[in-house]
Amino acid sequence: MRHLISPLDFNVEETNSLLDLAEKIITDPSAFKNVCNGKKLATLFYEPSTRTRLSFEAAMLNLGGSVLGFSSADSSSAAKGESVADTIRVISSYADICAMRHPKEGAPMVASQYSRIPVINAGDGGHNHPTQTLTDLLTIKQLKGRLTDLKIGLCGDLKFGRTVHSLISSLSRYEGISFVMISPEELKLPDYIKHEVLEEKGIPYKEVTNLEEVMPDLDVLYMTRVQRERFFNEEDYIRLKDIYILDKKKMAHAGKDMLVMHPLPRVNEITTEVDDDPRAVYFKQAEYGVYVRMALILTLLEMEVQ
Ligand code: NCD
């Protein structure tokens, strides 16, 4: 039995096959509509979510399966003090697969050690978010036609942004990738990712504070929200929250094919006037999340598709 806890749990070959399957689903979704008949997905969300939870549910429903779950810690027995280990032992007999989001780093990993069904990490604290990464990879592959030879700009909260951590780990395995990290000093990428991923693999990267200056060279600009819920004090959040705002004027610095991505939700970091720019693909990106999660469910449940 397999789980998806870290973005590296699937090697490059397996990641590519999963993306191929997602592309097959995009071309002929109706061929998959009964594949998971009788199967159940449990969504165990101890933290807020819109896209991740609902796209998981939509994915399972599109495959003919059903869904059950909870969408806040308060409405689950966590509020009574139940451990993740006990919860997952029980859920293992109610569902065939589960997706878990938790504010504590490592909680889905602990769950996988006690689980009798595949566990998918749907975001653990400021650590990882592997299914957002699969969504991001599918978006880049579909819209750029490749996952190699790309200069990726990552902008905003690189310290707490789990989507950024997972995307760097996963993309670093492809040829010709380089990164530009755009953040204020306080929100720089954690050292462990710099050392264990980028430096270990010899991936070119630079760290800057000015967004406009680096925009002309980027193939992808990945914007992120300042992660308010991970700050120790509100004053720091208020001081940093509007540090980067991508607007129409700044977009004039970008190449004509640069993609603007964002895992969403957006707060102020991209003005709504950018939404109509053909280079702004964040809503399309959210759409791809359903297909990639369909492919993931099929892969982890080892469902054969004719
Ligand atoms: C992200 C997350 O939860 O980490 N959202 C998502 O799943 N699309 C990004 C964020 O909350 O800023």
CSV table of C-alpha atoms and ligand atoms in Angstrom, one decimal:
chain,number,residue,atom,x,y,z
A,1,MET,CA,0.0,0.0,0.0
A,2,ARG,CA,1.3,3.5,-0.9
A,3,HIS,CA,0.7,6.9,0.6
A,4,LEU,CA,1.6,10.4,-0.7
A,5,ILE,CA,3.1,12.3,2.2
A,6,SER,CA,6.2,14.0,0.6
A,7,PRO,CA,6.4,15.3,-2.9
A,8,LEU,CA,9.3,12.8,-3.3
A,9,ASP,CA,7.2,9.7,-2.6
A,10,PHE,CA,6.7,9.4,-6.3
A,11,ASN,CA,10.0,9.3,-8.3
A,12,VAL,CA,10.2,11.3,-11.6
A,13,GLU,CA,9.0,8.4,-13.7
A,14,GLU,CA,6.0,7.8,-11.5
A,15,THR,CA,5.2,11.5,-11.3
A,16,ASN,CA,5.4,11.7,-15.1
A,17,SER,CA,3.0,8.7,-15.5
A,18,LEU,CA,0.6,10.3,-13.0
A,19,LEU,CA,0.6,13.5,-15.1
A,20,ASP,CA,0.1,11.5,-18.3
A,21,LEU,CA,-2.9,9.9,-16.7
A,22,ALA,CA,-4.3,13.3,-15.7
A,23,GLU,CA,-3.9,14.4,-19.3
A,24,LYS,CA,-5.7,11.3,-20.5
A,25,ILE,CA,-8.5,12.2,-18.1
A,26,ILE,CA,-8.6,15.8,-19.5
A,27,THR,CA,-9.1,14.4,-23.1
A,28,ASP,CA,-11.8,11.9,-22.2
A,29,PRO,CA,-13.3,12.4,-18.7
A,30,SER,CA,-16.3,10.3,-19.4
A,31,ALA,CA,-14.2,7.2,-19.8
A,32,PHE,CA,-13.4,7.4,-16.1
A,33,LYS,CA,-16.9,8.1,-14.7
A,34,ASN,CA,-17.5,4.7,-13.1
A,35,VAL,CA,-14.0,3.6,-12.4
A,36,CYS,CA,-14.3,4.1,-8.6
A,37,ASN,CA,-17.9,2.9,-8.2
A,38,GLY,CA,-18.4,1.7,-4.6
A,39,LYS,CA,-15.2,3.3,-3.4
A,40,LYS,CA,-15.1,6.0,-0.6
A,41,LEU,CA,-12.8,8.9,0.0
A,42,ALA,CA,-12.5,10.4,3.5
A,43,THR,CA,-11.5,14.0,3.7
A,44,LEU,CA,-10.0,14.8,7.2
A,45,PHE,CA,-9.4,18.5,7.3
A,46,TYR,CA,-8.2,20.0,10.6
A,47,GLU,CA,-7.5,23.3,8.8
A,48,PRO,CA,-9.4,25.6,6.5
A,49,SER,CA,-9.6,24.7,2.8
A,50,THR,CA,-11.7,25.5,-0.3
A,51,ARG,CA,-9.9,24.2,-3.3
A,52,THR,CA,-8.0,21.2,-1.9
A,53,ARG,CA,-10.9,19.6,-0.1
A,54,LEU,CA,-13.5,20.3,-2.7
A,55,SER,CA,-11.3,19.3,-5.6
A,56,PHE,CA,-10.6,16.0,-3.9
A,57,GLU,CA,-14.3,15.5,-3.4
A,58,ALA,CA,-15.1,16.5,-7.0
A,59,ALA,CA,-12.3,14.1,-8.2
A,60,MET,CA,-13.8,11.1,-6.3
A,61,LEU,CA,-17.4,12.0,-7.4
A,62,ASN,CA,-16.2,12.3,-11.1
A,63,LEU,CA,-14.8,8.8,-10.8
A,64,GLY,CA,-18.1,7.4,-9.5
A,65,GLY,CA,-17.1,7.1,-5.9
A,66,SER,CA,-18.5,8.7,-2.8
A,67,VAL,CA,-17.1,11.0,-0.1
A,68,LEU,CA,-17.3,11.5,3.6
A,69,GLY,CA,-15.4,13.6,6.1
A,70,PHE,CA,-15.0,16.7,8.3
A,71,SER,CA,-13.8,20.2,7.4
A,72,SER,CA,-12.6,21.5,10.7
A,73,ALA,CA,-10.9,20.2,13.8
A,74,ASP,CA,-13.8,21.6,15.9
A,75,SER,CA,-16.3,19.4,14.3
A,76,SER,CA,-14.2,16.2,14.8
A,77,SER,CA,-13.2,14.3,17.9
A,78,ALA,CA,-9.9,16.2,17.8
A,79,ALA,CA,-11.8,18.8,19.8
A,80,LYS,CA,-12.3,16.1,22.5
A,81,GLY,CA,-8.6,15.3,22.5
A,82,GLU,CA,-8.5,12.3,20.1
A,83,SER,CA,-5.1,11.5,18.5
A,84,VAL,CA,-4.5,11.4,14.8
A,85,ALA,CA,-3.4,7.8,15.3
A,86,ASP,CA,-6.7,6.7,16.8
A,87,THR,CA,-8.8,8.7,14.3
A,88,ILE,CA,-7.1,7.1,11.3
A,89,ARG,CA,-7.3,3.5,12.8
A,90,VAL,CA,-11.1,4.0,12.8
A,91,ILE,CA,-11.4,5.8,9.4
A,92,SER,CA,-9.5,2.9,7.9
A,93,SER,CA,-12.6,0.8,8.3
A,94,TYR,CA,-15.0,3.5,6.9
A,95,ALA,CA,-13.2,4.5,3.7
A,96,ASP,CA,-10.9,3.2,1.0
A,97,ILE,CA,-8.6,6.2,0.8
A,98,CYS,CA,-8.2,9.5,2.7
A,99,ALA,CA,-6.8,13.0,2.3
A,100,MET,CA,-5.6,14.8,5.5
A,101,ARG,CA,-4.8,18.4,6.1
A,102,HIS,CA,-3.4,19.3,9.5
A,103,PRO,CA,-1.8,22.4,11.1
A,104,LYS,CA,1.0,20.2,12.6
A,105,GLU,CA,4.0,19.3,10.4
A,106,GLY,CA,4.2,15.5,10.1
A,107,ALA,CA,0.6,14.7,11.2
A,108,PRO,CA,-0.3,12.9,7.9
A,109,MET,CA,3.0,11.0,8.1
A,110,VAL,CA,2.1,9.8,11.6
A,111,ALA,CA,-1.4,8.9,10.3
A,112,SER,CA,0.1,6.8,7.5
A,113,GLN,CA,2.0,4.7,10.1
A,114,TYR,CA,-1.3,3.6,11.7
A,115,SER,CA,-3.5,3.5,8.6
A,116,ARG,CA,-4.8,0.5,6.6
A,117,ILE,CA,-5.8,2.8,3.7
A,118,PRO,CA,-3.7,5.1,1.5
A,119,VAL,CA,-3.1,8.5,3.2
A,120,ILE,CA,-2.7,11.6,1.1
A,121,ASN,CA,-1.1,14.7,2.7
A,122,ALA,CA,-3.3,17.6,1.7
A,123,GLY,CA,-1.0,20.1,3.5
A,124,ASP,CA,0.8,19.8,6.8
A,125,GLY,CA,1.6,23.1,8.6
A,126,GLY,CA,4.3,25.0,6.9
A,127,HIS,CA,5.9,21.9,5.6
A,128,ASN,CA,4.6,20.2,2.4
A,129,HIS,CA,1.6,20.2,0.1
A,130,PRO,CA,2.4,17.5,-2.5
A,131,THR,CA,-1.0,17.5,-4.3
A,132,GLN,CA,-0.7,21.2,-4.9
A,133,THR,CA,2.7,20.4,-6.4
A,134,LEU,CA,1.2,17.8,-8.8
A,135,THR,CA,-1.4,20.5,-9.7
A,136,ASP,CA,1.4,23.0,-10.4
A,137,LEU,CA,3.4,20.5,-12.5
A,138,LEU,CA,0.3,19.6,-14.6
A,139,THR,CA,-0.3,23.4,-15.1
A,140,ILE,CA,3.2,24.0,-16.2
A,141,LYS,CA,3.3,20.9,-18.4
A,142,GLN,CA,0.0,21.8,-20.1
A,143,LEU,CA,0.7,25.5,-20.6
A,144,LYS,CA,4.5,25.5,-21.2
A,145,GLY,CA,4.7,22.1,-22.8
A,146,ARG,CA,7.6,21.0,-20.7
A,147,LEU,CA,8.9,20.6,-17.1
A,148,THR,CA,12.6,21.1,-18.1
A,149,ASP,CA,14.7,24.2,-18.9
A,150,LEU,CA,12.6,26.7,-16.9
A,151,LYS,CA,13.5,29.7,-14.8
A,152,ILE,CA,10.9,29.8,-11.9
A,153,GLY,CA,10.4,32.8,-9.8
A,154,LEU,CA,8.8,32.2,-6.3
A,155,CYS,CA,7.5,35.3,-4.7
A,156,GLY,CA,6.1,36.1,-1.2
A,157,ASP,CA,6.1,34.0,1.9
A,158,LEU,CA,8.8,31.4,1.1
A,159,LYS,CA,9.4,30.7,4.8
A,160,PHE,CA,5.9,29.3,5.7
A,161,GLY,CA,4.6,28.6,2.2
A,162,ARG,CA,4.3,24.8,2.0
A,163,THR,CA,3.3,24.9,-1.7
A,164,VAL,CA,6.7,26.5,-2.4
A,165,HIS,CA,8.6,23.9,-0.4
A,166,SER,CA,7.1,21.0,-2.2
A,167,LEU,CA,7.3,22.6,-5.6
A,168,ILE,CA,11.1,23.2,-5.2
A,169,SER,CA,11.7,19.7,-4.0
A,170,SER,CA,9.8,18.2,-6.9
A,171,LEU,CA,10.9,20.4,-9.8
A,172,SER,CA,14.6,20.2,-8.7
A,173,ARG,CA,14.6,16.6,-10.1
A,174,TYR,CA,14.0,17.9,-13.7
A,175,GLU,CA,16.8,19.0,-16.1
A,176,GLY,CA,17.6,22.7,-16.6
A,177,ILE,CA,15.6,24.1,-13.7
A,178,SER,CA,16.7,27.3,-11.9
A,179,PHE,CA,15.0,29.3,-9.2
A,180,VAL,CA,14.7,33.0,-8.3
A,181,MET,CA,13.5,33.4,-4.7
A,182,ILE,CA,11.8,36.8,-4.2
A,183,SER,CA,11.0,37.6,-0.6
A,184,PRO,CA,11.8,40.0,2.3
A,185,GLU,CA,14.6,38.9,4.6
A,186,GLU,CA,12.1,37.6,7.3
A,187,LEU,CA,10.3,35.3,4.9
A,188,LYS,CA,13.2,33.7,3.1
A,189,LEU,CA,13.3,30.1,2.1
A,190,PRO,CA,14.2,27.8,5.1
A,191,ASP,CA,17.9,26.8,5.2
A,192,TYR,CA,17.1,23.1,5.3
A,193,ILE,CA,15.6,23.4,1.8
A,194,LYS,CA,18.5,25.5,0.5
A,195,HIS,CA,21.0,23.0,1.8
A,196,GLU,CA,19.3,19.6,1.5
A,197,VAL,CA,17.6,20.3,-1.9
A,198,LEU,CA,19.1,23.1,-3.9
A,199,GLU,CA,22.8,23.0,-2.8
A,200,GLU,CA,22.8,19.2,-2.6
A,201,LYS,CA,21.6,18.9,-6.2
A,202,GLY,CA,23.6,21.8,-7.5
A,203,ILE,CA,20.4,23.7,-8.6
A,204,PRO,CA,21.1,27.3,-9.6
A,205,TYR,CA,19.2,29.8,-7.5
A,206,LYS,CA,19.4,33.4,-6.3
A,207,GLU,CA,17.6,35.3,-3.6
A,208,VAL,CA,16.4,38.8,-4.2
A,209,THR,CA,14.0,41.3,-2.7
A,210,ASN,CA,13.0,43.2,-5.9
A,211,LEU,CA,10.3,41.7,-8.0
A,212,GLU,CA,10.3,44.0,-11.1
A,213,GLU,CA,14.0,43.6,-11.7
A,214,VAL,CA,13.9,39.8,-12.1
A,215,MET,CA,10.6,39.5,-14.0
A,216,PRO,CA,11.9,39.9,-17.6
A,217,ASP,CA,13.9,36.6,-17.3
A,218,LEU,CA,11.2,34.4,-15.7
A,219,ASP,CA,9.3,31.6,-17.5
A,220,VAL,CA,6.9,31.2,-14.5
A,221,LEU,CA,6.2,33.6,-11.6
A,222,TYR,CA,4.7,31.7,-8.7
A,223,MET,CA,3.0,34.2,-6.3
A,224,THR,CA,2.1,33.3,-2.7
A,225,ARG,CA,0.0,34.6,0.1
A,226,VAL,CA,1.7,35.7,3.4
A,227,GLN,CA,0.7,32.9,5.7
A,228,ARG,CA,-1.0,34.8,8.5
A,229,GLU,CA,-1.9,31.7,10.5
A,230,ARG,CA,1.8,30.7,10.9
A,231,PHE,CA,2.9,34.1,12.4
A,232,PHE,CA,3.6,34.4,16.1
A,233,ASN,CA,2.4,38.0,16.2
A,234,GLU,CA,-0.1,40.0,14.2
A,235,GLU,CA,2.2,43.1,14.0
A,236,ASP,CA,4.7,41.2,11.9
A,237,TYR,CA,2.0,39.9,9.6
A,238,ILE,CA,0.6,43.4,9.1
A,239,ARG,CA,4.0,44.8,8.3
A,240,LEU,CA,4.8,42.1,5.7
A,241,LYS,CA,1.4,41.3,4.2
A,242,ASP,CA,1.4,43.7,1.3
A,243,ILE,CA,5.1,43.6,0.6
A,244,TYR,CA,4.6,42.3,-3.0
A,245,ILE,CA,1.6,43.3,-5.0
A,246,LEU,CA,1.6,42.2,-8.6
A,247,ASP,CA,-0.4,44.7,-10.7
A,248,LYS,CA,-0.8,45.6,-14.4
A,249,LYS,CA,2.1,48.0,-14.2
A,250,LYS,CA,4.5,45.4,-12.9
A,251,MET,CA,3.2,42.9,-15.5
A,252,ALA,CA,4.7,45.2,-18.2
A,253,HIS,CA,8.2,43.9,-17.0
A,254,ALA,CA,7.3,40.3,-17.8
A,255,GLY,CA,7.9,38.4,-21.1
A,256,LYS,CA,4.9,37.7,-23.3
A,257,ASP,CA,4.9,34.0,-22.3
A,258,MET,CA,5.6,34.2,-18.6
A,259,LEU,CA,2.9,32.4,-16.6
A,260,VAL,CA,1.6,33.9,-13.4
A,261,MET,CA,0.6,31.1,-11.0
A,262,HIS,CA,-0.8,31.2,-7.5
A,263,PRO,CA,-2.0,28.2,-5.4
A,264,LEU,CA,-4.9,30.5,-4.1
A,265,PRO,CA,-6.4,31.8,-2.0
A,266,ARG,CA,-5.2,35.3,-3.0
A,267,VAL,CA,-5.4,38.1,-0.6
A,268,ASN,CA,-3.8,41.3,-1.9
A,269,GLU,CA,-0.7,40.0,-3.7
A,270,ILE,CA,-2.2,40.0,-7.2
A,271,THR,CA,-4.6,42.8,-8.1
A,272,THR,CA,-7.8,41.8,-9.8
A,273,GLU,CA,-6.9,43.8,-12.9
A,274,VAL,CA,-4.2,41.1,-13.6
A,275,ASP,CA,-6.9,38.4,-13.9
A,276,ASP,CA,-7.7,39.3,-17.5
A,277,ASP,CA,-4.1,39.1,-18.6
A,278,PRO,CA,-3.7,35.9,-20.7
A,279,ARG,CA,-0.5,35.2,-18.7
A,280,ALA,CA,-2.5,34.9,-15.5
A,281,VAL,CA,-3.3,31.2,-15.2
A,282,TYR,CA,-4.2,30.7,-11.5
A,283,PHE,CA,-7.9,29.9,-12.0
A,284,LYS,CA,-7.0,27.4,-14.8
A,285,GLN,CA,-4.4,26.0,-12.3
A,286,ALA,CA,-7.2,25.4,-9.8
A,287,GLU,CA,-9.2,23.5,-12.5
A,288,TYR,CA,-6.2,21.2,-13.2
A,289,GLY,CA,-6.3,20.3,-9.5
A,290,VAL,CA,-9.3,18.1,-10.0
A,291,TYR,CA,-7.8,16.1,-12.9
A,292,VAL,CA,-4.5,15.5,-11.1
A,293,ARG,CA,-6.4,14.3,-7.9
A,294,MET,CA,-8.5,12.0,-10.1
A,295,ALA,CA,-5.2,10.5,-11.4
A,296,LEU,CA,-3.8,10.3,-7.9
A,297,ILE,CA,-6.8,8.5,-6.5
A,298,LEU,CA,-6.7,6.0,-9.4
A,299,THR,CA,-3.0,5.4,-8.9
A,300,LEU,CA,-3.1,4.9,-5.1
A,301,LEU,CA,-6.1,2.6,-5.3
A,302,GLU,CA,-4.3,0.8,-8.1
A,303,MET,CA,-7.4,0.9,-10.3
A,304,GLU,CA,-7.0,-0.4,-13.8
A,305,VAL,CA,-8.3,1.9,-16.5
A,306,GLN,CA,-9.1,0.3,-19.9
B,1,NCD,C1,-2.4,26.7,-0.2
B,1,NCD,C2,-2.2,26.0,1.1
B,1,NCD,O1,-3.2,25.5,1.7
B,1,NCD,O2,-1.1,25.8,1.5
B,1,NCD,N1,-3.7,26.6,-0.6
B,1,NCD,C3,-4.1,25.6,-1.4
B,1,NCD,O3,-4.2,24.5,-1.0
B,1,NCD,N2,-4.4,25.8,-2.7
B,1,NCD,C4,-1.9,28.1,-0.2
B,1,NCD,C5,-2.3,29.0,0.8
B,1,NCD,O4,-3.1,28.7,1.7
B,1,NCD,O5,-1.8,30.1,0.8
